[in-house]
Amino acid sequence: MKVAVTGSSGLIGSRLVPALRADGHEVIRLVRRTPRTAEEHRWDPQHRRIDPALLADVDAVVNLAGTPIRPRPWTSGYKDRLRSSRLDATTTVSQALADAAVADPSRPRVLLSASGIGYYGDTGDRAVDEDDPPGTDFLARLCTEWEAATAPAAEAGVRVVQLRTGLVVGRGAPLMQILGLVFRAGLGGRMGSGRQYWPWISLDDEVAAIRFLLTADVSGPVNLTAPGPVTNAEFTRRLGRVVRRPTVLAVPRVALSLALGEFGRTGVLAGQRALPRKLSGAGYAWTHEDLDEAFRAALGRT
């Protein structure tokens, strides 16, 4: 296949591009800066501009573009950047792919577009899958709009998959970098009550699942999470075991809320007991179903 990738310099994209090439696909990278290689092509998602010829003969687009969500207070300006970067990028590639599909309806096309497991809001201990409705907090509303921006492609007959990614456990993942530093200092522990579920996925499985979905007969939202979501208390306990550090110093809820504001409340203290029903049903086989194995792979531990 000929595959175009946006957000190719990020954590997932930088692992996905070489994996796609190893699978035998031709890959072009859409970048916002001046291209440096023949495989890079410039686009301007901020102004929703892209050369129509770029996607005229592609079979698939993997859209991973968007301002990273950082563990910091969410100002109104930062929230605007999170929203606009996702909606502008997704609308741009979706419309361009739709135009290509209308011009050449004989070529099957697919759009795999990023979203987040925060779509569901805080679900407590209730298990949710792709049929459950969205939540009402900022992340849930953001994911709802993000996914809706793929509508032009779907309406033009493109197979569209929204990738609702959980917490990525992998080498270089921001979550692992932050927690790794905290735990190695002996300061790790549950966050708040620790009862909130943290739906996780290994970086290996995130990349492999995207490759799988390029050709799988699946459309609509897909939870990219491991089959066994765990509570924050269990997550931190098992990470402490792998790095051989104590996990007795719990972080109080009020401290997280004061330090991180809305991010702390919706991104750390809230959780989703999300299950990958559609991915399992399509026959995907996980590399890391066990959280300890995912931690060891991420940290280079045997």
Short mmCIF file of C-alpha atoms in Angstrom, two decimals:
data_model
loop_
_atom_site.label_atom_id
_atom_site.label_comp_id
_atom_site.label_asym_id
_atom_site.label_seq_id
_atom_site.Cartn_x
_atom_site.Cartn_y
_atom_site.Cartn_z
CA MET A 1 0.00 0.00 0.00
CA LYS A 2 0.95 3.63 -0.33
CA VAL A 3 0.45 5.20 3.09
CA ALA A 4 0.59 8.87 4.11
CA VAL A 5 1.38 9.58 7.76
CA THR A 6 0.85 12.81 9.69
CA GLY A 7 2.47 13.34 13.10
CA SER A 8 5.28 11.01 12.01
CA SER A 9 7.86 12.58 14.32
CA GLY A 10 5.91 11.82 17.50
CA LEU A 11 6.22 8.84 19.82
CA ILE A 12 3.89 6.59 17.81
CA GLY A 13 4.62 7.95 14.34
CA SER A 14 8.39 7.57 14.69
CA ARG A 15 7.91 3.87 15.46
CA LEU A 16 5.13 3.34 12.92
CA VAL A 17 6.88 4.67 9.81
CA PRO A 18 9.81 2.19 9.83
CA ALA A 19 7.43 -0.63 10.75
CA LEU A 20 5.23 0.16 7.73
CA ARG A 21 8.28 0.19 5.47
CA ALA A 22 9.37 -3.16 6.90
CA ASP A 23 5.92 -4.48 5.97
CA GLY A 24 6.62 -3.48 2.37
CA HIS A 25 4.48 -0.34 2.21
CA GLU A 26 5.51 2.88 0.51
CA VAL A 27 5.32 5.68 3.09
CA ILE A 28 5.13 9.43 2.60
CA ARG A 29 5.33 11.80 5.55
CA LEU A 30 3.28 14.98 5.68
CA VAL A 31 5.27 17.66 7.52
CA ARG A 32 4.63 21.32 8.35
CA ARG A 33 8.25 22.40 7.92
CA THR A 34 10.39 22.50 4.78
CA PRO A 35 10.82 18.91 3.54
CA ARG A 36 14.29 17.44 4.02
CA THR A 37 13.94 14.18 2.09
CA ALA A 38 12.08 12.91 -0.96
CA GLU A 39 9.58 11.08 1.24
CA GLU A 40 8.53 14.27 3.05
CA HIS A 41 5.84 16.57 1.67
CA ARG A 42 4.72 19.85 3.11
CA TRP A 43 1.16 20.62 4.14
CA ASP A 44 -0.41 23.44 6.14
CA PRO A 45 -3.08 22.08 8.50
CA GLN A 46 -3.32 25.35 10.42
CA HIS A 47 -4.79 26.96 7.30
CA ARG A 48 -6.33 23.66 6.13
CA ARG A 49 -4.24 23.56 2.96
CA ILE A 50 -2.80 20.50 1.26
CA ASP A 51 -1.81 19.77 -2.34
CA PRO A 52 -4.64 17.54 -3.70
CA ALA A 53 -2.07 15.56 -5.69
CA LEU A 54 -0.43 14.30 -2.48
CA LEU A 55 -3.32 12.00 -1.61
CA ALA A 56 -4.56 11.28 -5.14
CA ASP A 57 -2.89 7.86 -5.30
CA VAL A 58 -2.58 6.88 -1.64
CA ASP A 59 -4.35 3.84 -0.28
CA ALA A 60 -4.32 4.93 3.35
CA VAL A 61 -3.74 7.88 5.65
CA VAL A 62 -2.67 7.46 9.27
CA ASN A 63 -3.45 10.76 10.97
CA LEU A 64 -1.56 11.21 14.25
CA ALA A 65 -1.17 15.01 14.18
CA GLY A 66 -2.01 17.15 17.20
CA THR A 67 -0.43 19.19 19.97
CA PRO A 68 0.72 16.75 22.72
CA ILE A 69 -1.30 16.70 25.93
CA ARG A 70 1.15 17.63 28.69
CA PRO A 71 0.93 17.21 32.48
CA ARG A 72 0.46 20.93 33.14
CA PRO A 73 -2.39 23.30 34.00
CA TRP A 74 -4.73 23.79 31.06
CA THR A 75 -5.06 27.48 30.28
CA SER A 76 -7.74 28.56 27.81
CA GLY A 77 -5.01 29.23 25.22
CA TYR A 78 -3.51 25.77 25.65
CA LYS A 79 -6.92 24.12 25.36
CA ASP A 80 -7.54 26.08 22.16
CA ARG A 81 -4.25 24.73 20.74
CA LEU A 82 -5.16 21.18 21.69
CA ARG A 83 -8.50 21.54 19.95
CA SER A 84 -7.49 23.49 16.84
CA SER A 85 -4.42 21.36 16.08
CA ARG A 86 -6.54 18.20 16.06
CA LEU A 87 -9.56 19.53 14.23
CA ASP A 88 -7.55 21.40 11.60
CA ALA A 89 -5.34 18.41 10.81
CA THR A 90 -8.16 15.88 10.75
CA THR A 91 -10.51 18.05 8.70
CA THR A 92 -7.73 18.77 6.18
CA VAL A 93 -6.74 15.14 5.50
CA SER A 94 -10.34 13.93 5.69
CA GLN A 95 -11.54 16.39 3.05
CA ALA A 96 -8.51 15.76 0.83
CA LEU A 97 -9.03 12.01 1.02
CA ALA A 98 -12.73 12.49 0.29
CA ASP A 99 -11.88 14.52 -2.81
CA ALA A 100 -9.49 11.79 -3.96
CA ALA A 101 -12.16 9.13 -3.41
CA VAL A 102 -14.70 11.08 -5.47
CA ALA A 103 -12.18 11.57 -8.28
CA ASP A 104 -11.25 7.86 -8.32
CA PRO A 105 -13.96 5.76 -6.65
CA SER A 106 -12.40 2.48 -7.88
CA ARG A 107 -9.53 2.63 -5.37
CA PRO A 108 -10.38 1.40 -1.83
CA ARG A 109 -9.07 3.86 0.75
CA VAL A 110 -8.79 3.93 4.53
CA LEU A 111 -8.31 6.71 7.08
CA LEU A 112 -6.95 5.72 10.49
CA SER A 113 -7.33 8.83 12.62
CA ALA A 114 -6.14 9.35 16.18
CA SER A 115 -8.50 9.86 19.08
CA GLY A 116 -8.27 9.11 22.79
CA ILE A 117 -9.74 6.86 25.43
CA GLY A 118 -10.73 10.06 27.24
CA TYR A 119 -13.76 10.01 24.90
CA TYR A 120 -15.70 8.18 27.63
CA GLY A 121 -15.03 10.64 30.45
CA ASP A 122 -14.73 9.26 33.97
CA THR A 123 -16.47 5.86 33.98
CA GLY A 124 -15.57 4.75 37.50
CA ASP A 125 -15.48 0.94 37.75
CA ARG A 126 -18.04 0.49 34.94
CA ALA A 127 -16.60 -1.34 31.93
CA VAL A 128 -17.08 0.47 28.60
CA ASP A 129 -16.51 -0.43 24.97
CA GLU A 130 -16.92 1.29 21.62
CA ASP A 131 -20.74 1.34 21.85
CA ASP A 132 -20.79 3.47 25.00
CA PRO A 133 -21.60 7.21 24.81
CA PRO A 134 -19.09 10.04 25.34
CA GLY A 135 -18.43 11.78 28.61
CA THR A 136 -18.91 15.48 29.29
CA ASP A 137 -15.50 16.78 30.43
CA PHE A 138 -13.07 18.69 28.20
CA LEU A 139 -11.19 15.63 26.95
CA ALA A 140 -14.43 13.83 26.12
CA ARG A 141 -15.78 16.81 24.18
CA LEU A 142 -12.43 17.19 22.41
CA CYS A 143 -12.42 13.53 21.31
CA THR A 144 -16.04 13.80 20.14
CA GLU A 145 -15.21 16.76 17.88
CA TRP A 146 -11.95 15.14 16.78
CA GLU A 147 -13.75 12.02 15.60
CA ALA A 148 -16.54 14.00 13.94
CA ALA A 149 -13.93 15.78 11.80
CA THR A 150 -13.44 12.51 9.85
CA ALA A 151 -17.00 12.74 8.48
CA PRO A 152 -16.09 14.03 4.97
CA ALA A 153 -13.97 10.94 4.29
CA ALA A 154 -16.61 8.53 5.61
CA GLU A 155 -19.34 10.22 3.56
CA ALA A 156 -17.19 9.80 0.42
CA GLY A 157 -16.94 6.04 0.98
CA VAL A 158 -13.55 5.91 2.70
CA ARG A 159 -13.26 3.30 5.45
CA VAL A 160 -12.65 5.36 8.58
CA VAL A 161 -11.29 4.08 11.89
CA GLN A 162 -10.98 6.32 14.96
CA LEU A 163 -8.09 5.14 17.14
CA ARG A 164 -9.11 5.63 20.78
CA THR A 165 -5.67 5.18 22.30
CA GLY A 166 -5.13 4.49 25.99
CA LEU A 167 -2.07 5.26 28.12
CA VAL A 168 0.94 4.20 26.05
CA VAL A 169 3.54 2.15 27.93
CA GLY A 170 6.78 2.19 25.97
CA ARG A 171 10.33 3.42 25.87
CA GLY A 172 10.27 7.19 25.40
CA ALA A 173 6.57 7.51 26.28
CA PRO A 174 5.96 10.66 28.38
CA LEU A 175 4.04 8.63 30.96
CA MET A 176 6.98 6.28 31.48
CA GLN A 177 9.53 9.08 31.57
CA ILE A 178 7.66 10.95 34.29
CA LEU A 179 6.75 7.90 36.39
CA GLY A 180 10.21 6.41 35.92
CA LEU A 181 11.88 9.44 37.44
CA VAL A 182 9.42 9.58 40.33
CA PHE A 183 9.71 5.88 41.13
CA ARG A 184 13.48 5.71 40.88
CA ALA A 185 13.57 8.47 43.47
CA GLY A 186 11.47 6.28 45.75
CA LEU A 187 8.52 8.66 45.63
CA GLY A 188 6.05 6.49 43.72
CA GLY A 189 2.59 5.53 44.85
CA ARG A 190 -1.08 5.64 43.97
CA MET A 191 -2.59 8.91 42.85
CA GLY A 192 -5.63 10.06 44.77
CA SER A 193 -7.76 7.10 45.82
CA GLY A 194 -6.02 4.85 43.28
CA ARG A 195 -9.39 3.33 42.36
CA GLN A 196 -9.57 5.05 38.96
CA TYR A 197 -8.91 2.72 36.05
CA TRP A 198 -5.95 3.39 33.76
CA PRO A 199 -6.52 1.73 30.37
CA TRP A 200 -3.05 1.03 28.99
CA ILE A 201 -1.45 -0.32 25.82
CA SER A 202 2.18 -1.14 25.08
CA LEU A 203 3.89 0.91 22.39
CA ASP A 204 4.57 -2.31 20.49
CA ASP A 205 0.87 -3.13 20.43
CA GLU A 206 -0.13 0.44 19.53
CA VAL A 207 2.02 0.25 16.39
CA ALA A 208 1.06 -3.33 15.57
CA ALA A 209 -2.66 -2.60 15.99
CA ILE A 210 -2.45 0.32 13.57
CA ARG A 211 -0.72 -1.93 11.03
CA PHE A 212 -3.41 -4.56 11.61
CA LEU A 213 -6.24 -2.05 11.10
CA LEU A 214 -4.88 -0.93 7.73
CA THR A 215 -6.36 -4.07 6.20
CA ALA A 216 -8.78 -5.46 8.82
CA ASP A 217 -12.49 -5.32 8.05
CA VAL A 218 -13.16 -2.81 10.84
CA SER A 219 -14.54 0.72 10.80
CA GLY A 220 -15.67 3.33 13.32
CA PRO A 221 -14.15 3.81 16.78
CA VAL A 222 -11.70 1.19 18.06
CA ASN A 223 -10.30 1.12 21.59
CA LEU A 224 -6.53 0.70 21.40
CA THR A 225 -6.06 -0.70 24.89
CA ALA A 226 -4.83 -3.96 26.36
CA PRO A 227 -7.55 -6.45 27.35
CA GLY A 228 -6.90 -5.96 31.08
CA PRO A 229 -7.27 -2.37 32.30
CA VAL A 230 -6.05 -1.93 35.86
CA THR A 231 -6.64 0.60 38.61
CA ASN A 232 -4.11 3.32 39.24
CA ALA A 233 -3.18 1.62 42.52
CA GLU A 234 -2.45 -1.64 40.69
CA PHE A 235 -0.60 0.18 37.89
CA THR A 236 1.73 1.98 40.29
CA ARG A 237 2.21 -1.09 42.49
CA ARG A 238 3.30 -3.22 39.55
CA LEU A 239 5.57 -0.51 38.15
CA GLY A 240 7.24 -0.24 41.55
CA ARG A 241 7.77 -3.98 41.55
CA VAL A 242 9.46 -3.90 38.12
CA VAL A 243 11.78 -1.01 39.04
CA ARG A 244 12.22 -2.41 42.58
CA ARG A 245 11.12 0.72 44.36
CA PRO A 246 8.56 1.23 47.15
CA THR A 247 5.07 2.52 46.31
CA VAL A 248 3.88 3.66 49.70
CA LEU A 249 3.83 7.46 49.24
CA ALA A 250 0.38 8.17 47.84
CA VAL A 251 -0.14 11.53 46.12
CA PRO A 252 -3.17 13.27 47.71
CA ARG A 253 -6.05 14.16 45.41
CA VAL A 254 -6.01 17.78 46.55
CA ALA A 255 -2.31 18.12 45.69
CA LEU A 256 -2.83 16.82 42.14
CA SER A 257 -5.83 19.08 41.66
CA LEU A 258 -3.98 22.16 42.89
CA ALA A 259 -0.78 21.45 40.94
CA LEU A 260 -2.30 20.33 37.65
CA GLY A 261 -5.79 21.82 37.70
CA GLU A 262 -8.18 20.37 35.12
CA PHE A 263 -5.53 18.02 33.74
CA GLY A 264 -5.10 16.49 37.19
CA ARG A 265 -8.84 16.02 37.64
CA THR A 266 -9.63 14.57 34.19
CA GLY A 267 -6.33 13.07 33.06
CA VAL A 268 -5.01 11.57 36.32
CA LEU A 269 -7.75 11.25 38.90
CA ALA A 270 -10.44 10.19 36.41
CA GLY A 271 -10.28 6.91 34.53
CA GLN A 272 -11.89 4.55 32.06
CA ARG A 273 -12.32 0.82 32.43
CA ALA A 274 -12.20 0.53 28.64
CA LEU A 275 -12.17 -2.82 26.83
CA PRO A 276 -10.92 -3.42 23.25
CA ARG A 277 -14.01 -5.30 22.08
CA LYS A 278 -13.71 -4.52 18.37
CA LEU A 279 -9.97 -5.17 18.18
CA SER A 280 -10.40 -8.52 19.94
CA GLY A 281 -13.36 -9.40 17.74
CA ALA A 282 -11.33 -8.70 14.60
CA GLY A 283 -8.73 -11.26 15.67
CA TYR A 284 -5.86 -9.04 16.78
CA ALA A 285 -3.24 -10.88 18.88
CA TRP A 286 -1.51 -8.79 21.57
CA THR A 287 2.23 -8.77 22.08
CA HIS A 288 1.84 -7.54 25.67
CA GLU A 289 -1.33 -8.56 27.47
CA ASP A 290 0.47 -8.55 30.81
CA LEU A 291 1.31 -5.14 32.30
CA ASP A 292 4.53 -6.37 33.91
CA GLU A 293 5.77 -7.56 30.50
CA ALA A 294 4.92 -4.18 28.99
CA PHE A 295 6.83 -2.40 31.79
CA ARG A 296 9.86 -4.62 31.32
CA ALA A 297 9.86 -4.01 27.56
CA ALA A 298 9.52 -0.26 28.09
CA LEU A 299 12.31 -0.13 30.66
CA GLY A 300 14.66 -2.60 29.00
CA ARG A 301 14.35 -5.04 31.89
CA THR A 302 14.57 -8.82 31.51
#
